[in-house]
mmCIF file of C-alpha atoms in Angstrom:
data_model
loop_
_atom_site.group_PDB
_atom_site.id
_atom_site.type_symbol
_atom_site.label_atom_id
_atom_site.label_comp_id
_atom_site.label_asym_id
_atom_site.label_seq_id
_atom_site.Cartn_x
_atom_site.Cartn_y
_atom_site.Cartn_z
ATOM 1 C CA MET A 208 -45.456 32.719 -50.078
ATOM 2 C CA THR A 209 -44.358 29.083 -50.301
ATOM 3 C CA MET A 210 -42.909 27.245 -53.273
ATOM 4 C CA THR A 211 -44.395 23.937 -54.320
ATOM 5 C CA GLU A 212 -42.437 21.276 -56.192
ATOM 6 C CA HIS A 213 -44.429 22.183 -59.294
ATOM 7 C CA GLN A 214 -43.329 25.809 -58.960
ATOM 8 C CA ARG A 215 -39.665 25.010 -58.303
ATOM 9 C CA PRO A 216 -37.725 25.863 -61.472
ATOM 10 C CA ARG A 217 -35.765 23.064 -63.046
ATOM 11 C CA ASN A 218 -32.034 23.546 -62.573
ATOM 12 C CA GLY A 219 -33.349 26.368 -60.376
ATOM 13 C CA LEU A 220 -30.928 28.902 -58.983
ATOM 14 C CA ILE A 221 -32.468 31.397 -56.577
ATOM 15 C CA GLU A 222 -30.852 34.814 -57.060
ATOM 16 C CA LEU A 223 -31.034 37.594 -54.482
ATOM 17 C CA ALA A 224 -29.320 40.975 -54.372
ATOM 18 C CA LEU A 225 -28.981 43.346 -51.447
ATOM 19 C CA PRO A 226 -30.051 46.924 -52.141
ATOM 20 C CA ASP A 227 -27.123 49.346 -52.005
ATOM 21 C CA ASP A 228 -28.256 50.958 -48.751
ATOM 22 C CA VAL A 229 -28.634 47.554 -47.091
ATOM 23 C CA ARG A 230 -25.181 46.509 -48.326
ATOM 24 C CA ASP A 231 -23.701 49.686 -46.869
ATOM 25 C CA ASP A 232 -25.435 49.155 -43.514
ATOM 26 C CA VAL A 233 -24.120 45.569 -43.344
ATOM 27 C CA LEU A 234 -20.620 46.812 -44.188
ATOM 28 C CA GLU A 235 -20.760 49.418 -41.440
ATOM 29 C CA GLY A 236 -21.744 46.770 -38.919
ATOM 30 C CA LEU A 237 -19.018 44.341 -40.009
ATOM 31 C CA LEU A 238 -16.096 46.771 -40.162
ATOM 32 C CA SER A 239 -15.697 46.577 -36.378
ATOM 33 C CA LEU A 240 -16.004 42.770 -36.222
ATOM 34 C CA PRO A 241 -13.042 41.294 -34.311
ATOM 35 C CA ASP A 242 -11.154 38.314 -35.660
ATOM 36 C CA PRO A 243 -13.820 35.568 -35.434
ATOM 37 C CA THR A 244 -11.251 32.926 -34.502
ATOM 38 C CA SER A 245 -10.769 34.606 -31.111
ATOM 39 C CA ASP A 246 -14.407 33.987 -30.082
ATOM 40 C CA LEU A 247 -16.515 32.349 -32.757
ATOM 41 C CA ASP A 248 -19.745 32.351 -30.760
ATOM 42 C CA ASP A 249 -19.376 36.082 -30.146
ATOM 43 C CA ALA A 250 -18.828 36.603 -33.878
ATOM 44 C CA MET A 251 -21.862 34.465 -34.694
ATOM 45 C CA THR A 252 -24.002 36.528 -32.311
ATOM 46 C CA ARG A 253 -22.785 39.824 -33.751
ATOM 47 C CA THR A 254 -23.330 38.760 -37.371
ATOM 48 C CA HIS A 255 -26.722 37.276 -36.557
ATOM 49 C CA GLN A 256 -27.812 40.620 -35.169
ATOM 50 C CA ILE A 257 -26.637 42.370 -38.352
ATOM 51 C CA PHE A 258 -28.164 39.920 -40.836
ATOM 52 C CA ALA A 259 -31.446 39.684 -38.919
ATOM 53 C CA ARG A 260 -32.025 43.290 -40.035
ATOM 54 C CA LEU A 261 -32.118 42.375 -43.726
ATOM 55 C CA PRO A 262 -35.347 43.413 -45.474
ATOM 56 C CA LEU A 263 -38.043 40.902 -44.628
ATOM 57 C CA PRO A 264 -38.429 39.396 -48.149
ATOM 58 C CA LEU A 265 -34.655 38.779 -48.423
ATOM 59 C CA LEU A 266 -34.410 37.410 -44.911
ATOM 60 C CA ARG A 267 -37.327 35.073 -45.434
ATOM 61 C CA ALA A 268 -35.929 33.854 -48.761
ATOM 62 C CA VAL A 269 -32.680 32.759 -47.108
ATOM 63 C CA LEU A 270 -34.467 31.219 -44.133
ATOM 64 C CA ASP A 271 -36.898 29.343 -46.402
ATOM 65 C CA PHE A 272 -33.982 28.063 -48.495
ATOM 66 C CA GLY A 273 -32.501 26.462 -45.394
ATOM 67 C CA ARG A 274 -35.721 25.191 -43.842
ATOM 68 C CA HIS A 275 -37.865 23.571 -46.480
ATOM 69 C CA VAL A 276 -37.806 20.380 -48.525
ATOM 70 C CA GLU A 277 -39.166 21.719 -51.795
ATOM 71 C CA THR A 278 -36.900 24.741 -52.284
ATOM 72 C CA PRO A 279 -34.055 24.690 -54.835
ATOM 73 C CA GLY A 280 -30.698 23.464 -53.625
ATOM 74 C CA VAL A 281 -28.617 26.509 -54.553
ATOM 75 C CA MET A 282 -28.908 30.250 -53.970
ATOM 76 C CA LEU A 283 -26.747 33.146 -55.183
ATOM 77 C CA VAL A 284 -26.663 36.265 -53.001
ATOM 78 C CA SER A 285 -25.147 39.336 -54.681
ATOM 79 C CA ASN A 286 -24.181 42.925 -53.815
ATOM 80 C CA LEU A 287 -22.707 41.871 -50.500
ATOM 81 C CA PRO A 288 -20.071 44.089 -48.877
ATOM 82 C CA ASN A 289 -16.394 43.546 -49.700
ATOM 83 C CA GLU A 290 -13.223 44.015 -47.719
ATOM 84 C CA PRO A 291 -12.141 47.685 -48.021
ATOM 85 C CA ASP A 292 -8.469 46.621 -48.189
ATOM 86 C CA LEU A 293 -8.116 43.014 -49.320
ATOM 87 C CA PRO A 294 -4.605 41.600 -48.824
ATOM 88 C CA PRO A 295 -2.917 39.408 -51.454
ATOM 89 C CA THR A 296 -4.307 35.911 -51.823
ATOM 90 C CA PRO A 297 -2.208 33.552 -49.678
ATOM 91 C CA VAL A 298 -0.074 31.278 -51.857
ATOM 92 C CA ASP A 299 -0.051 28.433 -49.327
ATOM 93 C CA GLY A 300 -3.791 27.869 -49.271
ATOM 94 C CA GLY A 301 -4.508 30.202 -46.342
ATOM 95 C CA PRO A 302 -5.510 31.396 -43.852
ATOM 96 C CA CYS A 303 -4.307 34.945 -44.322
ATOM 97 C CA ALA A 304 -2.098 36.343 -41.570
ATOM 98 C CA GLY A 305 -2.489 40.007 -40.652
ATOM 99 C CA LYS A 306 -5.828 40.596 -42.347
ATOM 100 C CA PRO A 307 -6.848 44.103 -41.192
ATOM 101 C CA THR A 308 -10.645 43.644 -41.270
ATOM 102 C CA PHE A 309 -13.000 40.677 -41.199
ATOM 103 C CA VAL A 310 -15.879 41.820 -43.386
ATOM 104 C CA ALA A 311 -15.677 38.696 -45.563
ATOM 105 C CA GLU A 312 -15.727 36.404 -42.549
ATOM 106 C CA GLY A 313 -18.695 38.379 -41.206
ATOM 107 C CA VAL A 314 -20.623 37.939 -44.453
ATOM 108 C CA LEU A 315 -19.831 34.231 -44.444
ATOM 109 C CA LEU A 316 -20.849 33.690 -40.818
ATOM 110 C CA GLY A 317 -23.920 35.921 -41.087
ATOM 111 C CA LEU A 318 -25.336 33.936 -44.001
ATOM 112 C CA SER A 319 -24.289 30.644 -42.409
ATOM 113 C CA GLY A 320 -26.088 31.483 -39.169
ATOM 114 C CA LEU A 321 -29.351 31.875 -41.078
ATOM 115 C CA LEU A 322 -28.990 28.301 -42.354
ATOM 116 C CA GLY A 323 -27.812 26.527 -39.199
ATOM 117 C CA GLU A 324 -24.649 25.989 -37.170
ATOM 118 C CA PRO A 325 -21.173 26.308 -38.722
ATOM 119 C CA VAL A 326 -19.084 23.262 -37.914
ATOM 120 C CA GLY A 327 -15.446 22.255 -38.265
ATOM 121 C CA PHE A 328 -13.890 18.833 -38.822
ATOM 122 C CA VAL A 329 -10.304 18.101 -37.805
ATOM 123 C CA THR A 330 -9.622 16.454 -41.154
ATOM 124 C CA GLU A 331 -10.654 19.537 -43.161
ATOM 125 C CA LYS A 332 -8.518 22.689 -42.968
ATOM 126 C CA ASP A 333 -7.153 21.598 -39.567
ATOM 127 C CA GLY A 334 -10.550 21.925 -37.935
ATOM 128 C CA ARG A 335 -11.062 25.587 -38.786
ATOM 129 C CA VAL A 336 -14.656 26.728 -39.155
ATOM 130 C CA VAL A 337 -13.842 29.379 -41.762
ATOM 131 C CA HIS A 338 -12.061 27.718 -44.706
ATOM 132 C CA ASP A 339 -9.919 29.621 -47.171
ATOM 133 C CA VAL A 340 -10.436 27.989 -50.575
ATOM 134 C CA ILE A 341 -7.385 28.907 -52.613
ATOM 135 C CA PRO A 342 -5.462 27.204 -55.429
ATOM 136 C CA THR A 343 -1.966 25.972 -54.610
ATOM 137 C CA ALA A 344 0.875 24.826 -56.848
ATOM 138 C CA THR A 345 1.146 21.486 -55.028
ATOM 139 C CA GLY A 346 -2.606 20.824 -55.261
ATOM 140 C CA ALA A 347 -3.147 22.065 -58.811
ATOM 141 C CA THR A 348 -4.097 18.691 -60.314
ATOM 142 C CA THR A 349 -5.906 17.235 -57.299
ATOM 143 C CA GLN A 350 -9.624 16.611 -56.778
ATOM 144 C CA THR A 351 -9.615 19.072 -53.875
ATOM 145 C CA SER A 352 -10.381 22.698 -53.094
ATOM 146 C CA GLN A 353 -6.717 23.516 -53.872
ATOM 147 C CA GLY A 354 -7.011 22.301 -57.470
ATOM 148 C CA SER A 355 -7.137 24.520 -60.534
ATOM 149 C CA LYS A 356 -5.823 22.542 -63.536
ATOM 150 C CA VAL A 357 -8.537 19.863 -63.523
ATOM 151 C CA PHE A 358 -12.324 19.752 -63.474
ATOM 152 C CA LEU A 359 -13.379 19.048 -59.884
ATOM 153 C CA ASN A 360 -15.957 16.309 -60.454
ATOM 154 C CA PHE A 361 -19.516 16.487 -59.173
ATOM 155 C CA HIS A 362 -19.582 15.609 -55.492
ATOM 156 C CA ASN A 363 -20.838 16.624 -52.120
ATOM 157 C CA ASP A 364 -18.682 17.163 -49.064
ATOM 158 C CA ILE A 365 -18.449 13.866 -47.219
ATOM 159 C CA VAL A 366 -17.087 13.119 -43.738
ATOM 160 C CA HIS A 367 -15.375 9.878 -42.735
ATOM 161 C CA ASP A 368 -17.346 8.029 -40.050
ATOM 162 C CA THR A 369 -16.360 4.873 -38.187
ATOM 163 C CA SER A 370 -19.951 3.671 -38.633
ATOM 164 C CA GLY A 371 -19.104 3.024 -42.282
ATOM 165 C CA ARG A 372 -21.581 5.651 -43.483
ATOM 166 C CA TYR A 373 -19.882 8.791 -44.779
ATOM 167 C CA ASP A 374 -23.120 10.509 -45.780
ATOM 168 C CA ILE A 375 -24.673 10.980 -42.327
ATOM 169 C CA SER A 376 -22.371 13.289 -40.352
ATOM 170 C CA ASN A 377 -21.533 15.398 -43.399
ATOM 171 C CA PRO A 378 -22.584 19.079 -43.686
ATOM 172 C CA ASP A 379 -26.151 19.919 -44.595
ATOM 173 C CA PHE A 380 -25.055 23.137 -46.334
ATOM 174 C CA LEU A 381 -21.986 24.936 -47.613
ATOM 175 C CA VAL A 382 -21.565 28.675 -48.092
ATOM 176 C CA LEU A 383 -18.943 29.995 -50.518
ATOM 177 C CA ASN A 384 -18.146 33.711 -50.283
ATOM 178 C CA CYS A 385 -15.990 35.235 -53.029
ATOM 179 C CA LEU A 386 -13.244 37.630 -51.916
ATOM 180 C CA ARG A 387 -11.352 37.632 -55.238
ATOM 181 C CA ALA A 388 -12.208 36.104 -58.622
ATOM 182 C CA ASP A 389 -9.664 34.100 -60.590
ATOM 183 C CA ILE A 390 -7.337 36.056 -62.848
ATOM 184 C CA THR A 391 -9.306 35.496 -66.069
ATOM 185 C CA ALA A 392 -12.747 35.201 -64.403
ATOM 186 C CA GLU A 393 -13.281 31.786 -65.993
ATOM 187 C CA ALA A 394 -13.823 29.553 -62.947
ATOM 188 C CA GLU A 395 -17.340 28.144 -62.855
ATOM 189 C CA THR A 396 -19.102 26.512 -59.927
ATOM 190 C CA TRP A 397 -21.704 23.987 -61.065
ATOM 191 C CA TYR A 398 -24.634 22.604 -59.091
ATOM 192 C CA ALA A 399 -26.828 19.693 -60.179
ATOM 193 C CA ASP A 400 -30.041 19.172 -58.214
ATOM 194 C CA ALA A 401 -30.805 15.479 -57.713
ATOM 195 C CA ARG A 402 -34.447 16.082 -58.637
ATOM 196 C CA ASP A 403 -33.400 17.339 -62.047
ATOM 197 C CA VAL A 404 -30.763 14.643 -62.474
ATOM 198 C CA LEU A 405 -33.462 12.009 -61.939
ATOM 199 C CA ARG A 406 -35.379 13.431 -64.895
ATOM 200 C CA VAL A 407 -32.331 13.085 -67.146
ATOM 201 C CA LEU A 408 -31.309 9.544 -66.168
ATOM 202 C CA ASP A 409 -32.959 6.462 -67.624
ATOM 203 C CA PRO A 410 -35.020 4.338 -65.195
ATOM 204 C CA ARG A 411 -32.532 1.460 -65.084
ATOM 205 C CA ALA A 412 -29.674 3.773 -64.099
ATOM 206 C CA VAL A 413 -31.849 5.261 -61.359
ATOM 207 C CA GLU A 414 -32.681 1.769 -60.081
ATOM 208 C CA ILE A 415 -28.980 0.895 -59.863
ATOM 209 C CA LEU A 416 -28.053 4.185 -58.213
ATOM 210 C CA ARG A 417 -30.710 3.436 -55.590
ATOM 211 C CA SER A 418 -29.016 0.106 -54.800
ATOM 212 C CA PRO A 419 -26.152 -0.395 -52.260
ATOM 213 C CA LEU A 420 -23.527 -0.897 -54.950
ATOM 214 C CA PHE A 421 -21.203 2.047 -54.233
ATOM 215 C CA GLN A 422 -18.473 2.782 -51.704
ATOM 216 C CA LEU A 423 -17.398 6.352 -50.973
ATOM 217 C CA ASN A 424 -13.710 7.075 -50.514
ATOM 218 C CA ALA A 425 -12.853 8.933 -47.312
ATOM 219 C CA PRO A 426 -11.882 12.592 -47.765
ATOM 220 C CA GLY A 427 -8.280 13.344 -48.608
ATOM 221 C CA GLY A 428 -7.654 15.009 -45.241
ATOM 222 C CA TYR A 429 -8.619 11.856 -43.377
ATOM 223 C CA VAL A 430 -6.595 9.662 -45.732
ATOM 224 C CA ARG A 431 -3.481 11.813 -45.193
ATOM 225 C CA MET A 432 -3.858 12.273 -41.432
ATOM 226 C CA PHE A 433 -5.026 8.851 -40.291
ATOM 227 C CA ALA A 434 -4.633 6.292 -43.090
ATOM 228 C CA GLY A 435 -1.094 6.871 -44.256
ATOM 229 C CA GLY A 436 -2.333 7.854 -47.695
ATOM 230 C CA LYS A 437 -4.218 4.564 -48.224
ATOM 231 C CA GLU A 438 -7.781 4.676 -49.491
ATOM 232 C CA VAL A 439 -10.503 4.084 -46.898
ATOM 233 C CA TYR A 440 -13.944 3.230 -48.231
ATOM 234 C CA SER A 441 -17.409 3.361 -46.728
ATOM 235 C CA ASP A 442 -19.730 0.412 -46.479
ATOM 236 C CA PRO A 443 -21.662 -0.207 -49.726
ATOM 237 C CA ILE A 444 -24.438 2.362 -49.991
ATOM 238 C CA ALA A 445 -26.932 3.688 -52.524
ATOM 239 C CA ILE A 446 -25.971 6.984 -54.143
ATOM 240 C CA LEU A 447 -29.631 8.014 -54.385
ATOM 241 C CA SER A 448 -32.095 7.649 -51.525
ATOM 242 C CA GLY A 449 -35.457 9.024 -50.483
ATOM 243 C CA PRO A 450 -38.599 9.776 -52.514
ATOM 244 C CA ASP A 451 -38.370 10.937 -56.115
ATOM 245 C CA HIS A 452 -39.816 14.350 -55.242
ATOM 246 C CA ALA A 453 -37.112 14.895 -52.583
ATOM 247 C CA PRO A 454 -34.126 12.592 -53.155
ATOM 248 C CA GLU A 455 -30.825 12.761 -51.325
ATOM 249 C CA ILE A 456 -27.588 12.141 -53.206
ATOM 250 C CA ALA A 457 -24.132 11.160 -51.941
ATOM 251 C CA VAL A 458 -20.920 11.198 -53.997
ATOM 252 C CA ALA A 459 -17.427 11.602 -52.526
ATOM 253 C CA ALA A 460 -14.976 13.978 -54.205
ATOM 254 C CA ASN A 461 -12.101 11.640 -53.374
ATOM 255 C CA GLY A 462 -13.583 8.806 -55.388
ATOM 256 C CA VAL A 463 -16.352 6.215 -55.570
ATOM 257 C CA ARG A 464 -15.780 2.466 -55.884
ATOM 258 C CA CYS A 465 -18.496 0.761 -57.917
ATOM 259 C CA VAL A 466 -19.173 -2.812 -56.824
ATOM 260 C CA THR A 467 -20.303 -4.061 -60.246
ATOM 261 C CA ALA A 468 -19.702 -3.160 -63.880
ATOM 262 C CA GLU A 469 -23.342 -2.111 -64.215
ATOM 263 C CA ALA A 470 -22.932 0.154 -61.194
ATOM 264 C CA ALA A 471 -19.875 1.747 -62.821
ATOM 265 C CA GLU A 472 -21.857 2.401 -65.980
ATOM 266 C CA ALA A 473 -24.705 3.975 -63.991
ATOM 267 C CA PHE A 474 -22.229 6.152 -62.102
ATOM 268 C CA ASP A 475 -20.736 7.390 -65.380
ATOM 269 C CA GLN A 476 -24.246 8.214 -66.570
ATOM 270 C CA LEU A 477 -24.816 10.154 -63.369
ATOM 271 C CA GLN A 478 -21.736 12.316 -63.869
ATOM 272 C CA ALA A 479 -22.814 13.010 -67.454
ATOM 273 C CA ALA A 480 -26.388 13.804 -66.376
ATOM 274 C CA CYS A 481 -25.087 16.385 -63.900
ATOM 275 C CA ARG A 482 -23.642 18.361 -66.837
ATOM 276 C CA ALA A 483 -26.913 18.331 -68.795
ATOM 277 C CA PRO A 484 -28.499 21.758 -69.341
ATOM 278 C CA GLU A 485 -31.703 20.446 -67.758
ATOM 279 C CA ALA A 486 -29.873 19.699 -64.507
ATOM 280 C CA ALA A 487 -26.928 22.073 -64.085
ATOM 281 C CA SER A 488 -26.819 25.594 -62.687
ATOM 282 C CA VAL A 489 -23.577 27.418 -63.473
ATOM 283 C CA VAL A 490 -22.170 30.428 -61.613
ATOM 284 C CA ARG A 491 -18.979 32.446 -62.054
ATOM 285 C CA LEU A 492 -18.502 33.861 -58.586
ATOM 286 C CA ALA A 493 -17.338 37.462 -58.306
ATOM 287 C CA PRO A 494 -16.442 39.576 -55.259
ATOM 288 C CA GLY A 495 -19.599 40.577 -53.436
ATOM 289 C CA GLN A 496 -21.303 37.266 -54.189
ATOM 290 C CA ALA A 497 -21.917 34.234 -52.017
ATOM 291 C CA LEU A 498 -23.251 30.857 -53.085
ATOM 292 C CA LEU A 499 -25.419 28.889 -50.659
ATOM 293 C CA ILE A 500 -25.370 25.165 -51.426
ATOM 294 C CA ASN A 501 -27.567 22.401 -50.055
ATOM 295 C CA ASN A 502 -25.113 19.507 -49.622
ATOM 296 C CA ARG A 503 -27.834 16.829 -49.623
ATOM 297 C CA LYS A 504 -30.164 17.897 -52.419
ATOM 298 C CA GLY A 505 -27.493 18.004 -55.112
ATOM 299 C CA LEU A 506 -23.864 17.789 -56.205
ATOM 300 C CA HIS A 507 -21.456 20.603 -56.972
ATOM 301 C CA ALA A 508 -18.388 20.838 -59.197
ATOM 302 C CA ARG A 509 -15.822 23.370 -60.369
ATOM 303 C CA THR A 510 -14.171 23.941 -63.734
ATOM 304 C CA GLN A 511 -10.454 24.381 -64.206
ATOM 305 C CA PHE A 512 -9.030 27.909 -64.190
ATOM 306 C CA LEU A 513 -5.764 29.793 -64.450
ATOM 307 C CA ALA A 514 -3.724 30.221 -61.252
ATOM 308 C CA ARG A 515 -0.370 32.013 -61.057
ATOM 309 C CA TYR A 516 0.325 31.888 -57.283
ATOM 310 C CA ASN A 517 1.226 35.566 -57.269
ATOM 311 C CA GLY A 518 -1.182 36.953 -54.678
ATOM 312 C CA GLN A 519 -3.957 37.644 -57.208
ATOM 313 C CA ASP A 520 -5.490 34.175 -57.460
ATOM 314 C CA ARG A 521 -9.061 33.159 -56.771
ATOM 315 C CA TRP A 522 -9.936 33.390 -53.090
ATOM 316 C CA LEU A 523 -13.141 32.041 -51.603
ATOM 317 C CA GLN A 524 -14.062 31.460 -47.999
ATOM 318 C CA ARG A 525 -16.272 28.524 -47.061
ATOM 319 C CA THR A 526 -18.238 27.194 -44.124
ATOM 320 C CA TYR A 527 -19.716 23.780 -43.444
ATOM 321 C CA ILE A 528 -23.119 24.026 -41.784
ATOM 322 C CA ARG A 529 -25.298 21.560 -39.891
ATOM 323 C CA ARG A 530 -28.922 22.227 -39.080
ATOM 324 C CA SER A 531 -28.102 20.788 -35.641
ATOM 325 C CA LEU A 532 -24.915 19.767 -33.857
ATOM 326 C CA TRP A 533 -26.845 17.534 -31.470
ATOM 327 C CA ASN A 534 -26.812 14.373 -33.553
ATOM 328 C CA ILE A 535 -23.034 14.538 -34.114
ATOM 329 C CA ARG A 536 -22.236 15.314 -30.478
ATOM 330 C CA ASP A 537 -20.351 12.021 -30.150
ATOM 331 C CA ARG A 538 -17.779 13.395 -32.621
ATOM 332 C CA ALA A 539 -17.123 16.674 -30.769
ATOM 333 C CA GLU A 540 -13.513 17.380 -29.896
ATOM 334 C CA THR A 541 -12.854 17.748 -26.175
ATOM 335 C CA GLY A 542 -13.249 21.374 -25.145
ATOM 336 C CA SER A 543 -14.700 22.492 -28.462
ATOM 337 C CA ARG A 544 -18.277 23.370 -29.277
ATOM 338 C CA ARG A 545 -17.948 23.341 -33.066
ATOM 339 C CA VAL A 546 -14.949 21.219 -34.037
ATOM 340 C CA HIS A 547 -15.566 17.517 -34.602
ATOM 341 C CA ALA A 548 -13.527 14.442 -35.411
#
């Protein structure tokens, strides 16, 4: 069965749940998974074999989510296996040393492999492919994955590119797998599909957002590593592009410079529209849940939440995924298949 644009629910969140026996079978297969960092392609092959045995309707739903234009931009998969003995949440932002099993990494890589190819960038988590997303005391008020005391504004994950376009080499998808919820279970991940945002915005704002009047700030990792902390902006681009039935949207978490006052006003309207009930899907991730996010169809955000840095804080793992690594092959690090500049 296919889903037409007419059938796609507004602010649609696809929700899937593994049956208990399937969850247990996946767990059994992942308990013996070696540390994926020792041989990532071996881990990808092993997890692909495990997740390819999902019941056909579930498997097709995930594959369709990653393949097709008209599907919603966000999917929640529940009743996934958990680590049998989860260590304390690292207080330094991860990764966790001495983790006894790699069930969570297996879930993350298994789902990611159904969407495309996991990819690392040297300016994000030191090039690791599996990212630990954990609040830190030093990053508490930042617009980054280490923040907790501020609302992380609507954005997609952008990659600095010497071409001046930061929205081309960026990930096509993200997967967020929850190992541990925040202490008070209040953290919310928001997703606003650009198709629904277009319905909320007035026509003039849409016209401006489709004009090259915006510059994306390079990600914080690039700014720290290569720019001495100074802001580095893209060439002027349009935030919205493509047909109305399938628009692409590009907003940098590290900031957007608006070229004109009217552009700034339209950008403010965009951020407000993303919070509208007609546009936003809201999820409080719990252990055993993973969120699959299309990084081109919409923007995601995160609310503030309580962090105590005591080993019990929120702990997600994340992958960046490209449908193909071929068209970013010029960025590949020497000797690495998956890590890119």
